[in-house]
CSV table of C-alpha atoms in Angstrom, one decimal:
chain,number,residue,atom,x,y,z
A,1,UNK,CA,109.0,87.8,116.8
A,2,UNK,CA,106.4,87.9,119.5
A,3,UNK,CA,105.1,84.5,118.7
A,4,UNK,CA,108.6,83.0,118.7
A,5,UNK,CA,109.2,84.6,122.1
A,6,UNK,CA,106.0,83.2,123.5
A,7,UNK,CA,106.9,79.8,122.0
A,8,UNK,CA,110.1,79.8,123.9
A,9,UNK,CA,108.4,80.8,127.1
A,10,UNK,CA,105.9,77.9,127.1
A,11,UNK,CA,108.4,75.1,127.7
A,12,UNK,CA,109.9,77.2,130.5
A,13,UNK,CA,106.5,77.5,132.2
A,14,UNK,CA,105.9,73.8,131.8
A,15,UNK,CA,109.2,73.0,133.3
A,16,UNK,CA,108.6,75.4,136.1
A,17,UNK,CA,105.3,73.9,137.0
A,18,UNK,CA,106.6,70.3,136.6
A,19,UNK,CA,109.5,71.1,139.0
A,20,UNK,CA,107.2,72.8,141.5
A,21,UNK,CA,105.0,69.7,141.4
A,22,UNK,CA,108.1,67.6,142.2
A,23,UNK,CA,108.9,69.8,145.2
A,24,UNK,CA,105.2,69.7,146.4
A,25,UNK,CA,105.2,65.9,146.0
A,26,UNK,CA,108.3,65.7,148.2
A,27,UNK,CA,106.7,68.0,150.8
A,28,UNK,CA,103.5,65.9,150.9
A,29,UNK,CA,105.5,62.7,151.1
A,30,UNK,CA,107.5,64.1,154.1
A,31,UNK,CA,104.3,65.1,155.8
A,32,UNK,CA,102.6,61.7,155.2
A,33,UNK,CA,105.7,59.9,156.4
A,34,UNK,CA,105.9,62.0,159.6
A,35,UNK,CA,102.2,61.3,160.3
A,36,UNK,CA,102.7,57.6,159.7
A,37,UNK,CA,105.7,57.5,162.1
A,38,UNK,CA,103.7,59.4,164.7
A,39,UNK,CA,100.9,56.7,164.5
A,40,UNK,CA,103.5,54.0,164.6
A,41,UNK,CA,105.1,55.3,167.7
A,42,UNK,CA,101.7,55.8,169.3
A,43,UNK,CA,100.9,52.1,168.7
A,44,UNK,CA,104.3,50.9,169.8
A,45,UNK,CA,104.1,52.8,173.1
A,46,UNK,CA,100.9,51.0,174.0
A,47,UNK,CA,101.1,49.9,177.7
A,48,UNK,CA,101.2,46.2,176.8
A,49,UNK,CA,104.9,46.7,175.9
A,50,UNK,CA,105.9,47.4,179.4
A,51,UNK,CA,109.2,45.5,179.1
A,52,UNK,CA,110.4,47.7,176.3
A,53,UNK,CA,108.7,50.9,177.5
A,54,UNK,CA,112.0,52.7,178.4
A,55,UNK,CA,113.6,51.9,175.0
A,56,UNK,CA,110.6,52.9,173.0
A,57,UNK,CA,110.3,56.1,175.1
A,58,UNK,CA,113.9,57.1,174.3
A,59,UNK,CA,113.5,56.2,170.6
A,60,UNK,CA,110.3,58.3,170.5
A,61,UNK,CA,112.0,61.3,172.1
A,62,UNK,CA,114.9,61.2,169.6
A,63,UNK,CA,112.4,60.7,166.8
A,64,UNK,CA,110.3,63.7,168.0
A,65,UNK,CA,113.3,65.9,168.0
A,66,UNK,CA,114.3,64.8,164.5
A,67,UNK,CA,110.8,65.3,163.1
A,68,UNK,CA,110.3,68.7,164.7
A,69,UNK,CA,113.7,69.8,163.4
A,70,UNK,CA,112.9,68.6,159.8
A,71,UNK,CA,110.8,71.0,157.6
A,72,UNK,CA,107.3,69.8,156.7
A,73,UNK,CA,107.3,67.0,159.2
A,74,UNK,CA,104.4,66.9,161.7
A,75,UNK,CA,106.6,66.0,164.7
A,76,UNK,CA,103.8,67.0,167.1
A,77,UNK,CA,102.2,63.6,166.5
A,78,UNK,CA,105.0,61.8,168.3
A,79,UNK,CA,105.0,64.4,171.1
A,80,UNK,CA,101.3,63.8,171.7
A,81,UNK,CA,101.9,60.1,171.7
A,82,UNK,CA,104.5,60.5,174.5
A,83,UNK,CA,102.2,62.9,176.4
A,84,UNK,CA,99.3,60.5,176.2
A,85,UNK,CA,101.4,57.7,177.5
A,86,UNK,CA,103.1,59.6,180.4
A,87,UNK,CA,100.4,62.1,181.1
A,88,UNK,CA,101.0,65.7,182.3
A,89,UNK,CA,104.3,64.7,183.7
A,90,UNK,CA,105.8,64.6,180.2
A,91,UNK,CA,104.8,68.2,179.4
A,92,UNK,CA,108.1,69.6,180.5
A,93,UNK,CA,110.0,66.9,178.7
A,94,UNK,CA,108.2,67.6,175.4
A,95,UNK,CA,108.7,71.3,175.9
A,96,UNK,CA,112.4,71.0,176.3
A,97,UNK,CA,112.7,68.6,173.3
A,98,UNK,CA,110.8,71.1,171.2
A,99,UNK,CA,113.3,73.9,172.2
A,100,UNK,CA,116.1,71.5,171.3
A,101,UNK,CA,114.6,70.7,167.9
A,102,UNK,CA,113.8,74.3,166.9
A,103,UNK,CA,117.3,75.3,168.0
A,104,UNK,CA,118.8,72.6,165.8
A,105,UNK,CA,116.8,73.7,162.8
A,106,UNK,CA,117.8,77.4,163.4
A,107,UNK,CA,121.5,76.5,163.6
A,108,UNK,CA,121.3,74.3,160.5
A,109,UNK,CA,119.8,77.2,158.6
A,110,UNK,CA,122.4,79.6,159.9
A,111,UNK,CA,125.3,77.5,158.6
A,112,UNK,CA,123.5,76.2,155.5
A,113,UNK,CA,125.3,77.5,152.4
A,114,UNK,CA,123.0,80.1,150.7
A,115,UNK,CA,124.4,79.3,147.2
A,116,UNK,CA,122.6,75.9,147.5
A,117,UNK,CA,119.3,77.8,148.1
A,118,UNK,CA,120.1,80.0,145.2
A,119,UNK,CA,120.6,77.0,142.9
A,120,UNK,CA,117.3,75.5,144.1
A,121,UNK,CA,115.4,78.7,143.3
A,122,UNK,CA,117.1,78.8,139.9
A,123,UNK,CA,116.1,75.2,139.3
A,124,UNK,CA,112.5,76.3,140.0
A,125,UNK,CA,112.9,79.2,137.6
A,126,UNK,CA,112.4,81.7,140.4
A,127,UNK,CA,115.0,84.1,139.1
A,128,UNK,CA,114.0,87.1,141.2
A,129,UNK,CA,114.1,85.1,144.4
A,130,UNK,CA,117.4,83.6,143.4
A,131,UNK,CA,118.9,87.0,142.7
A,132,UNK,CA,117.6,88.3,146.0
A,133,UNK,CA,119.3,85.5,147.9
A,134,UNK,CA,122.5,86.2,146.0
A,135,UNK,CA,122.4,89.9,147.0
A,136,UNK,CA,121.6,89.0,150.7
A,137,UNK,CA,124.4,86.5,151.1
A,138,UNK,CA,127.4,88.9,151.7
A,139,UNK,CA,125.4,91.4,153.9
A,140,UNK,CA,125.1,91.7,157.6
A,141,UNK,CA,121.8,91.8,159.6
A,142,UNK,CA,121.3,95.5,159.2
A,143,UNK,CA,122.1,95.6,155.5
A,144,UNK,CA,119.8,92.5,154.9
A,145,UNK,CA,116.9,94.3,156.6
A,146,UNK,CA,117.4,97.4,154.5
A,147,UNK,CA,117.6,95.4,151.3
A,148,UNK,CA,114.4,93.4,152.2
A,149,UNK,CA,112.6,96.7,153.0
A,150,UNK,CA,113.6,98.0,149.6
A,151,UNK,CA,112.7,94.8,147.7
A,152,UNK,CA,109.5,94.0,149.6
A,153,UNK,CA,106.7,93.7,146.9
A,154,UNK,CA,103.8,94.5,149.2
A,155,UNK,CA,103.0,96.5,152.4
A,156,UNK,CA,102.6,93.2,154.3
A,157,UNK,CA,106.2,92.2,154.0
A,158,UNK,CA,107.5,95.4,155.8
A,159,UNK,CA,104.9,94.9,158.5
A,160,UNK,CA,106.0,91.3,159.1
A,161,UNK,CA,109.7,92.4,159.1
A,162,UNK,CA,108.9,95.1,161.7
A,163,UNK,CA,107.1,92.6,163.8
A,164,UNK,CA,109.3,89.6,163.0
A,165,UNK,CA,109.4,88.3,166.6
A,166,UNK,CA,105.6,88.3,167.0
A,167,UNK,CA,105.3,86.8,163.5
A,168,UNK,CA,107.5,83.8,164.4
A,169,UNK,CA,105.5,83.3,167.6
A,170,UNK,CA,102.1,83.4,165.7
A,171,UNK,CA,103.3,81.1,162.8
A,172,UNK,CA,104.7,78.5,165.2
A,173,UNK,CA,101.2,78.2,166.8
A,174,UNK,CA,99.2,78.1,163.6
A,175,UNK,CA,97.1,74.9,163.3
A,176,UNK,CA,98.5,72.9,160.4
A,177,UNK,CA,101.7,74.9,160.1
A,178,UNK,CA,103.4,71.7,158.8
A,179,UNK,CA,102.0,72.7,155.4
A,180,UNK,CA,104.1,75.8,155.4
A,181,UNK,CA,107.2,74.1,156.8
A,182,UNK,CA,106.3,73.4,160.4
A,183,UNK,CA,108.5,74.4,163.3
A,184,UNK,CA,111.6,72.9,161.6
A,185,UNK,CA,111.0,74.9,158.4
A,186,UNK,CA,110.3,78.1,160.3
A,187,UNK,CA,113.5,77.7,162.3
A,188,UNK,CA,115.5,76.8,159.2
A,189,UNK,CA,114.3,79.9,157.3
A,190,UNK,CA,114.9,82.2,160.3
A,191,UNK,CA,118.4,80.8,160.6
A,192,UNK,CA,119.1,81.3,156.9
A,193,UNK,CA,117.9,84.9,157.0
A,194,UNK,CA,120.1,85.7,160.0
A,195,UNK,CA,117.7,88.6,160.7
A,196,UNK,CA,117.4,87.4,164.3
A,197,UNK,CA,120.3,86.4,166.6
A,198,UNK,CA,120.1,82.9,168.1
A,199,UNK,CA,119.5,84.0,171.7
A,200,UNK,CA,116.5,86.2,170.7
A,201,UNK,CA,115.1,83.4,168.5
A,202,UNK,CA,115.5,81.0,171.5
A,203,UNK,CA,113.7,83.4,173.8
A,204,UNK,CA,110.8,83.9,171.3
A,205,UNK,CA,110.5,80.2,170.8
A,206,UNK,CA,110.6,79.5,174.6
A,207,UNK,CA,107.6,81.7,175.1
A,208,UNK,CA,105.7,80.8,171.9
A,209,UNK,CA,105.7,77.0,172.5
A,210,UNK,CA,105.0,77.2,176.2
A,211,UNK,CA,101.2,77.5,176.3
A,212,UNK,CA,100.3,74.0,175.3
A,213,UNK,CA,102.7,72.1,177.6
A,214,UNK,CA,101.9,74.5,180.4
A,215,UNK,CA,98.1,73.9,180.0
A,216,UNK,CA,98.7,70.1,179.9
A,217,UNK,CA,100.8,70.3,183.0
A,218,UNK,CA,98.3,72.4,184.9
A,219,UNK,CA,95.4,70.1,184.0
A,220,UNK,CA,97.3,67.2,185.6
A,221,UNK,CA,97.8,69.0,188.9
């Protein structure tokens, strides 16, 4: 009986790994596509295109917001291209666009149907995570926090929950955070969790993403 049970488990593990590889491949593809778009915009905004500079600038700003709001997309590449073109004067513009992008990702996550997330987790054979999402769905913020404290598998999770505002600020500034979802992925997950109201998320993000644009602006004075 044990052997038969193990035999049935092997295909499930293979399917799980195969589906995880598919998801990882999509993530890598998104990341590469975002980087390519960033380099493309950087080239197109070269000063020799003065006649079309305004149009390309508007396109790059919209593209930056879309990339920043999309999980696993390195939108910062486009932002840097704009800042290199316009100099320190564009720091405020990029800062405001970043706030818009992260706000969009949060709101998309907030109104995204959790049953779809549950189905994705089941498709990946992540039954415990799927069950947890199912339990969280009907709860309010306080009840969700209580359940997460109860279900947290390690001591690290409660620490992160207790310091969730600082955690968001730190993760947003991690180098290479596109590999863990980027700003768009972070905003999406925070919105889905509904552990932080929008105005508090906006305040945290406003402070967290300010240092780099502020430094660039001060260097140009």
